[in-house]
PDB file of C-alpha atoms and ligand atoms in Angstrom:
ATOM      1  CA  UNK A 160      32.789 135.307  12.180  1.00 61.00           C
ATOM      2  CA  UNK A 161      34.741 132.131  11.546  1.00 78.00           C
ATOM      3  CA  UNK A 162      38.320 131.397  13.673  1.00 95.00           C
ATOM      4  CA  UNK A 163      41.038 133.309  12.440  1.00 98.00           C
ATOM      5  CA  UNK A 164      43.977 131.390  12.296  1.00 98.00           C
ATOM      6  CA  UNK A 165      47.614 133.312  12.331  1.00 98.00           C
ATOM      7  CA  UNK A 166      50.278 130.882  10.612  1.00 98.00           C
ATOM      8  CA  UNK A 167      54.003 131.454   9.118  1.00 98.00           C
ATOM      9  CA  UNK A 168      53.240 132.099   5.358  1.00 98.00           C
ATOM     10  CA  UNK A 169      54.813 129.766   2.938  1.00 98.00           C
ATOM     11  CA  UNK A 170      55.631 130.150  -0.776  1.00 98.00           C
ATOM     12  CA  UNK A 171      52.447 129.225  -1.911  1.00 98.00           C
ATOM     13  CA  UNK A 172      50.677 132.310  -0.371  1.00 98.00           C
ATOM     14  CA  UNK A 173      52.749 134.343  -2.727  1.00 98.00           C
ATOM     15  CA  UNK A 174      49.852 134.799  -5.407  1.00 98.00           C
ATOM     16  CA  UNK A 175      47.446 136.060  -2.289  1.00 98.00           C
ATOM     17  CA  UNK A 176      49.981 137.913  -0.400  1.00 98.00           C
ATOM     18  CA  UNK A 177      50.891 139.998  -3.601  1.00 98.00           C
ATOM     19  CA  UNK A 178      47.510 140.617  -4.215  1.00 98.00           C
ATOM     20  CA  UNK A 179      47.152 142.293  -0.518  1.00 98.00           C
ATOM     21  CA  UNK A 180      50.696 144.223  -1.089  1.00 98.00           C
ATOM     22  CA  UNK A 181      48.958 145.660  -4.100  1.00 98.00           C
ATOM     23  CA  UNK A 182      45.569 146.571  -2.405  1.00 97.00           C
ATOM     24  CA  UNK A 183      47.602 147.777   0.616  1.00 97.00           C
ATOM     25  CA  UNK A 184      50.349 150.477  -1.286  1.00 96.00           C
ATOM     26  CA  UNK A 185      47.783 151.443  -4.174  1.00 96.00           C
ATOM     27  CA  UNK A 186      45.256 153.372  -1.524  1.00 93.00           C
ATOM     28  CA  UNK A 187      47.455 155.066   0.324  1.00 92.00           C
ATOM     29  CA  UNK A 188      48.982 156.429  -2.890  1.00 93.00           C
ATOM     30  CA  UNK A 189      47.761 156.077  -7.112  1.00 95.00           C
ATOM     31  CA  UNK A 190      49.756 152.839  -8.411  1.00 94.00           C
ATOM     32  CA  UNK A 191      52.518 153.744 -11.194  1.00 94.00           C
ATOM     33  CA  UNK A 192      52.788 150.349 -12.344  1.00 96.00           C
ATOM     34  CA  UNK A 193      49.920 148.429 -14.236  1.00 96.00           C
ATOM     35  CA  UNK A 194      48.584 146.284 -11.983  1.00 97.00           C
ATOM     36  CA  UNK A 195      49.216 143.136 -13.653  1.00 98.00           C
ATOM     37  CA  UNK A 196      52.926 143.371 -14.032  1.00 98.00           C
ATOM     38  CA  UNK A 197      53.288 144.158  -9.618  1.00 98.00           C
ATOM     39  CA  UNK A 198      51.455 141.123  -8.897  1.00 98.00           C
ATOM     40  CA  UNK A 199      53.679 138.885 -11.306  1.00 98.00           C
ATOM     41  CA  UNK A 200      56.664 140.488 -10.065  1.00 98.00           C
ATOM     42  CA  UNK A 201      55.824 140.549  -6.567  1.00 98.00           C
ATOM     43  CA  UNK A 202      54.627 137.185  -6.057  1.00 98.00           C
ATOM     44  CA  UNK A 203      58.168 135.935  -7.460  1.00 98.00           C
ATOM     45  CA  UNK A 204      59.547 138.055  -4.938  1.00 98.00           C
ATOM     46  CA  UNK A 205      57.748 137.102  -2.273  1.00 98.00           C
ATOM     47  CA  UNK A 206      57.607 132.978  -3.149  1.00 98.00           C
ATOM     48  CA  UNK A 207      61.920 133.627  -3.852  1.00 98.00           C
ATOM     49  CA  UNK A 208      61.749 135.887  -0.286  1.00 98.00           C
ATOM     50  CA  UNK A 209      59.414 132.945   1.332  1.00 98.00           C
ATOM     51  CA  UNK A 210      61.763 130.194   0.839  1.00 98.00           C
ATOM     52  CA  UNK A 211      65.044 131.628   1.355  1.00 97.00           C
ATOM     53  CA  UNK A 212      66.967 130.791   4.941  1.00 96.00           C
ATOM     54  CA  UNK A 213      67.549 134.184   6.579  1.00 95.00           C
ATOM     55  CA  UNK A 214      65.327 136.392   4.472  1.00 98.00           C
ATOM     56  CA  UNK A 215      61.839 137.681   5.300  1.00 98.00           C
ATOM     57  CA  UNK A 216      59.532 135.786   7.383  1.00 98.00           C
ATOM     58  CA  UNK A 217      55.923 136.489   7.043  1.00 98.00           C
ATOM     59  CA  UNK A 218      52.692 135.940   9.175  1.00 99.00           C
ATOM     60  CA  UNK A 219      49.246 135.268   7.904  1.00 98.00           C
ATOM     61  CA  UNK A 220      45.943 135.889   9.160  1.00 98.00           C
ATOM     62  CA  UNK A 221      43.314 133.254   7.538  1.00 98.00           C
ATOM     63  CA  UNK A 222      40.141 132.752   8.115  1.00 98.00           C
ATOM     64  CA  UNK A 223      37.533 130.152   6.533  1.00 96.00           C
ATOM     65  CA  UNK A 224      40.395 129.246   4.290  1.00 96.00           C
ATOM     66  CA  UNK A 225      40.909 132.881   3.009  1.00 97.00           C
ATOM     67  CA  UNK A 226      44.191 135.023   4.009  1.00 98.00           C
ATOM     68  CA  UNK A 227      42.509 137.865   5.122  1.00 98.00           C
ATOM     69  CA  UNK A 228      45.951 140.055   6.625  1.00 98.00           C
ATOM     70  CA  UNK A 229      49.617 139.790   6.663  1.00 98.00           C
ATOM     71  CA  UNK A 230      53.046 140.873   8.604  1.00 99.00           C
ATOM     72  CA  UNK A 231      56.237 140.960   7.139  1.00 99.00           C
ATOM     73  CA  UNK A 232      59.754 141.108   9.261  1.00 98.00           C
ATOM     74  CA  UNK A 233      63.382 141.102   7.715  1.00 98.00           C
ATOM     75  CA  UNK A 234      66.650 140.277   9.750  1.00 98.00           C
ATOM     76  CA  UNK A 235      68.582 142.410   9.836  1.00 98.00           C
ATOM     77  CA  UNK A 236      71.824 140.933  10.690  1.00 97.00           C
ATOM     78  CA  UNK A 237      74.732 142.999  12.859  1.00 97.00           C
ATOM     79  CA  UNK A 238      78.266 142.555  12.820  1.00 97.00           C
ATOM     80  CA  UNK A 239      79.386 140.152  15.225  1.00 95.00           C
ATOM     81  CA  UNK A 240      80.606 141.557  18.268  1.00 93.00           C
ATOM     82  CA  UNK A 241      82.150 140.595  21.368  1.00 95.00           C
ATOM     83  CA  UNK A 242      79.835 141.887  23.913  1.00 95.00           C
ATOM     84  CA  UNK A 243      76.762 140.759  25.615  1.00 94.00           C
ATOM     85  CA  UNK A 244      73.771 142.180  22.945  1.00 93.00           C
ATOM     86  CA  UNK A 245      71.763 140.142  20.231  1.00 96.00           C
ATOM     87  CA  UNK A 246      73.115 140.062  16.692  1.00 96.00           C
ATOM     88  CA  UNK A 247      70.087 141.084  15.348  1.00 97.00           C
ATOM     89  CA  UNK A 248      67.806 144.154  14.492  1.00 98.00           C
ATOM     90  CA  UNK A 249      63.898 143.400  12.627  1.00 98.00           C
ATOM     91  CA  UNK A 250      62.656 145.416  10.431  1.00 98.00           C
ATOM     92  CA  UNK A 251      58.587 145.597  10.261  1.00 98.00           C
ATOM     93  CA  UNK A 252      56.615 145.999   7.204  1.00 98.00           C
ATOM     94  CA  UNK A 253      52.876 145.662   5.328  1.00 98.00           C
ATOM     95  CA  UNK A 254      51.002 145.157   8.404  1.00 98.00           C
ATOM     96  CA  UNK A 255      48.130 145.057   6.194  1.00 98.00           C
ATOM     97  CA  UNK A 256      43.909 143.440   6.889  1.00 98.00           C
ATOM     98  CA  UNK A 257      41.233 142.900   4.413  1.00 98.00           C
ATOM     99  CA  UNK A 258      39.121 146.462   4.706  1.00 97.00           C
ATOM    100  CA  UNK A 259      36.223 144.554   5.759  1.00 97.00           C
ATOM    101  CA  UNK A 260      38.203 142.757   8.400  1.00 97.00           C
ATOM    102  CA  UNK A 261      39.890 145.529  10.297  1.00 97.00           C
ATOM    103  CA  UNK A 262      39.404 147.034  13.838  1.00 95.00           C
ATOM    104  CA  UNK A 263      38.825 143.572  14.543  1.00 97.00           C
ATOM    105  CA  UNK A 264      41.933 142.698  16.214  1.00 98.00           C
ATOM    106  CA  UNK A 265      43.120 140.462  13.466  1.00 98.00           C
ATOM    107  CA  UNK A 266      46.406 143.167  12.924  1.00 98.00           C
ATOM    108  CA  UNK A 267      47.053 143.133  17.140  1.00 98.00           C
ATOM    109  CA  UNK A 268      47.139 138.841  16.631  1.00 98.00           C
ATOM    110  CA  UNK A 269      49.619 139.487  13.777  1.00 98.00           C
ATOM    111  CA  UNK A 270      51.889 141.712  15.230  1.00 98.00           C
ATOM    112  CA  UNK A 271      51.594 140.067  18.336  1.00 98.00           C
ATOM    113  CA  UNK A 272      53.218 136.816  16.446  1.00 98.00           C
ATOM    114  CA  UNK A 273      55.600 138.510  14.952  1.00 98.00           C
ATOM    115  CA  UNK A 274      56.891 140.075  18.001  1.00 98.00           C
ATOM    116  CA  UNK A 275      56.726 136.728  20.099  1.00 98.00           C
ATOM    117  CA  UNK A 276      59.219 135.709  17.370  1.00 98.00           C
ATOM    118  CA  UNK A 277      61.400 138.272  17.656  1.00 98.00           C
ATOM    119  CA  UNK A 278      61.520 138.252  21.387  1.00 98.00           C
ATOM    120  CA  UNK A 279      62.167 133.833  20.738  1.00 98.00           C
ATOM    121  CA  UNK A 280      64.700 134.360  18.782  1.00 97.00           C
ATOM    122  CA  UNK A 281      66.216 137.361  20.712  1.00 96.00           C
ATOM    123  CA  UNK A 282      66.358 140.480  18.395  1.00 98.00           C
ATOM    124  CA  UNK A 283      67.342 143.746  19.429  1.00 97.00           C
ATOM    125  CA  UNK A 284      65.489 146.674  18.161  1.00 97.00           C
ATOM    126  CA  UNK A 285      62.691 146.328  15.970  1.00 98.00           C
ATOM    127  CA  UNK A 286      62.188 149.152  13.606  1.00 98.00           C
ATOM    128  CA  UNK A 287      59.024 150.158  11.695  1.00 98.00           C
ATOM    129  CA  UNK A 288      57.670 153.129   9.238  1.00 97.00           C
ATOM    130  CA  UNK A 289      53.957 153.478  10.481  1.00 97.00           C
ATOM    131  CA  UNK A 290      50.715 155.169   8.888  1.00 95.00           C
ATOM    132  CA  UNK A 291      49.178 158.163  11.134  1.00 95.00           C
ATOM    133  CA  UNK A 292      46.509 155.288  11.810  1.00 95.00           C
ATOM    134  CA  UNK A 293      48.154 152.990  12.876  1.00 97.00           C
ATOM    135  CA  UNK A 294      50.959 154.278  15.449  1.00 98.00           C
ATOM    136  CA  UNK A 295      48.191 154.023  18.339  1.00 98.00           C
ATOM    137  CA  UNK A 296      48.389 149.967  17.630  1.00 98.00           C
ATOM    138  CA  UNK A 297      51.964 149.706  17.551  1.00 98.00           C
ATOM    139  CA  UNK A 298      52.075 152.099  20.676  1.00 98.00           C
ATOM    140  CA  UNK A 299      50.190 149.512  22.567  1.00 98.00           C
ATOM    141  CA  UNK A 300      52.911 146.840  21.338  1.00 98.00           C
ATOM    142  CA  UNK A 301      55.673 149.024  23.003  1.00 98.00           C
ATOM    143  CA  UNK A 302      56.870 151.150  19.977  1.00 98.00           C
ATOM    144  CA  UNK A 303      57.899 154.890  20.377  1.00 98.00           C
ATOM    145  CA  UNK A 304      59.795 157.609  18.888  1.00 97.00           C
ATOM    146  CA  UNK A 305      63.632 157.602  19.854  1.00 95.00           C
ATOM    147  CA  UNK A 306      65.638 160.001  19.838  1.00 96.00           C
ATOM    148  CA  UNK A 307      68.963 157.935  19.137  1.00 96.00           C
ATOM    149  CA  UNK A 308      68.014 157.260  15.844  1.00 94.00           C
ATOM    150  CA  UNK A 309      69.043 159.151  12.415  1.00 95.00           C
ATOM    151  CA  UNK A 310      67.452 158.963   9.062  1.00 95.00           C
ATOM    152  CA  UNK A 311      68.483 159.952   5.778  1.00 97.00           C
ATOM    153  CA  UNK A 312      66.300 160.307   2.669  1.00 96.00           C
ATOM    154  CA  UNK A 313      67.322 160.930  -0.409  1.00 95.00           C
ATOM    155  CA  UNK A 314      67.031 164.314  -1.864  1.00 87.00           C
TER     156      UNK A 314
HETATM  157  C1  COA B 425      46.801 148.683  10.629  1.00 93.12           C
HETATM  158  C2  COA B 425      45.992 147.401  10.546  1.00 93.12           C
HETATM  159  C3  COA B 425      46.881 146.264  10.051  1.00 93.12           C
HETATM  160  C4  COA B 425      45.515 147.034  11.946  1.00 93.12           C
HETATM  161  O1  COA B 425      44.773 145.858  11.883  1.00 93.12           O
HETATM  162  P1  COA B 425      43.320 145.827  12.539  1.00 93.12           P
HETATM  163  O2  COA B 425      42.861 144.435  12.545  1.00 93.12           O
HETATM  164  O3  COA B 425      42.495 146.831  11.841  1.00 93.12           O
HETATM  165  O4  COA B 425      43.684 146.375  14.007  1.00 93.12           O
HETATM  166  P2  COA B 425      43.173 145.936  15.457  1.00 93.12           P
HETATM  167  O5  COA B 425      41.698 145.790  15.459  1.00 93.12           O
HETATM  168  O6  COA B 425      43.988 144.781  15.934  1.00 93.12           O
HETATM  169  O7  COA B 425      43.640 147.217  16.294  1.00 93.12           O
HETATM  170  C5  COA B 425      43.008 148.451  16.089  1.00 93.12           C
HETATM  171  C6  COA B 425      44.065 149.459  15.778  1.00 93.12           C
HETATM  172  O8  COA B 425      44.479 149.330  14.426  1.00 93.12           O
HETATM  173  C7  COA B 425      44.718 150.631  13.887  1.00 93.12           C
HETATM  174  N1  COA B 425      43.779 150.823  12.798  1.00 93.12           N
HETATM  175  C8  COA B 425      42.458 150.556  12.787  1.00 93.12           C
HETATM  176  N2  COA B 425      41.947 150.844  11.575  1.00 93.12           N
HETATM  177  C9  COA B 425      42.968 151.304  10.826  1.00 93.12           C
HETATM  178  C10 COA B 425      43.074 151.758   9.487  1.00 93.12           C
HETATM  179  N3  COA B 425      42.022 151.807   8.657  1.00 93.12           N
HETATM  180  N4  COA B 425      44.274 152.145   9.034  1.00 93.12           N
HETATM  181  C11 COA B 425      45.367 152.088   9.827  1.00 93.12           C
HETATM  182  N5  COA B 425      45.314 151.657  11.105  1.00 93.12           N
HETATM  183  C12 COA B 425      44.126 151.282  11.602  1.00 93.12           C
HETATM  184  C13 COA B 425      44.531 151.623  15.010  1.00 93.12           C
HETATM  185  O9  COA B 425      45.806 151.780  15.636  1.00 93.12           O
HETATM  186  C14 COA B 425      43.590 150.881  15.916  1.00 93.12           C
HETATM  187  O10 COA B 425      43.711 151.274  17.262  1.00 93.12           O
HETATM  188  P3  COA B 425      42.759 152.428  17.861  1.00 93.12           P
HETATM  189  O11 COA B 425      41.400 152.198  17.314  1.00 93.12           O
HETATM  190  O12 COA B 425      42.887 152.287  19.340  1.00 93.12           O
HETATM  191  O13 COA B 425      43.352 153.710  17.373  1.00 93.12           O
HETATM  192  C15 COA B 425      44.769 147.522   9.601  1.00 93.12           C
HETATM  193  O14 COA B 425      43.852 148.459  10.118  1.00 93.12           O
HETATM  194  C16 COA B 425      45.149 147.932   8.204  1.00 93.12           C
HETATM  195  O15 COA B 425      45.465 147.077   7.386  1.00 93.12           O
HETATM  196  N6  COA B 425      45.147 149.248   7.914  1.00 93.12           N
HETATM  197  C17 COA B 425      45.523 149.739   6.608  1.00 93.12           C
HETATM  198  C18 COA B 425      47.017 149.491   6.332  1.00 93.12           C
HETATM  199  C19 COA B 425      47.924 150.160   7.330  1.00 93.12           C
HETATM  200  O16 COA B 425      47.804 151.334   7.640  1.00 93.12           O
HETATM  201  N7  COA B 425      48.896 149.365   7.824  1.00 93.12           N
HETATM  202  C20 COA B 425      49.902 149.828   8.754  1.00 93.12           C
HETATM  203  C21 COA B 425      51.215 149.870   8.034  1.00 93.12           C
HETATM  204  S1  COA B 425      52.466 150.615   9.010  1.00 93.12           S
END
């Protein structure tokens, strides 16, 4: 197995990255968009997303020159306040590796670089959805279930 490499992604990783959002969301649950159309739209998202100040960041696993996983974190700005406590939440999402490149530890070195940013640039709580798979890894990163926190879905 080649070095895997974990760097910020940039707007050119949008075609890739779309193409692992994709792969990612369509097994857990049957697409309801052609194919085609997500990864056009998504990859302007993602390149618009990419090179916007203050929007979401994303981290890249590559290895041998292919992206093999991916990380995404939003800001999630607070109002300012006058107290002592960051002015800023992160919000996780598609923590996702190449099937033939998980268990690996390629999604621990992702997450792992996404938190050391968040804990550089001082963010307060970091919030994520996780699969049943997965909560053991975040777990291990110092995620649990709180109690202070309410949810509303629609419906
Ligand atoms: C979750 C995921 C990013 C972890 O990356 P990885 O390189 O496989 O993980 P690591 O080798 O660093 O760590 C292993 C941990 O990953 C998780 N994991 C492993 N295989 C997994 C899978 N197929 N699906 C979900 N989580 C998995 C488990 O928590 C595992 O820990 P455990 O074996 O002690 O229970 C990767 O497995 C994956 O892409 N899974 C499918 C997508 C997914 O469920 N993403 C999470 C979104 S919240």
């Amino acid at each position: 197995m080649d070095e895997v490499v974990i760097r910020a992604a940039v707007s050119a990783d949008a075609t890739v990255l779309a193409r692992l959002r994709y792969q990612f969301r369509s097994t857990l649950e049957p697409a309801a968009e052609p194919e085609a159309a997500f990864l056009g739209r998504c990859a302007a998202w993602m390149a618009d997303r990419l090179a916007r100040p203050g929007s979401w960041l994303c981290w890249v696993a590559v290895e041998a020159d292919v992206v093999i996983g991916m990380v995404w974190l939003l800001p999630l700005e607070k109002i300012p306040n006058p107290v002592a406590e960051s002015e800023r939440h992160g919000y996780i999402s598609s923590l996702y590796v190449r099937p033939e490149c998980q268990a690996g530890g390629v999604g621990s070195h992702l997450l792992d670089a996404c938190l050391r940013h968040c804990r550089a640039e001082q963010y307060d709580a970091v919030i994520l959805w996780p699969t049943p798979r997965s909560r053991s890894l975040y777990a291990r990163f110092g995620f649990e279930v709180r109690e202070d926190l309410l949810e509303r879905r629609p419906g």
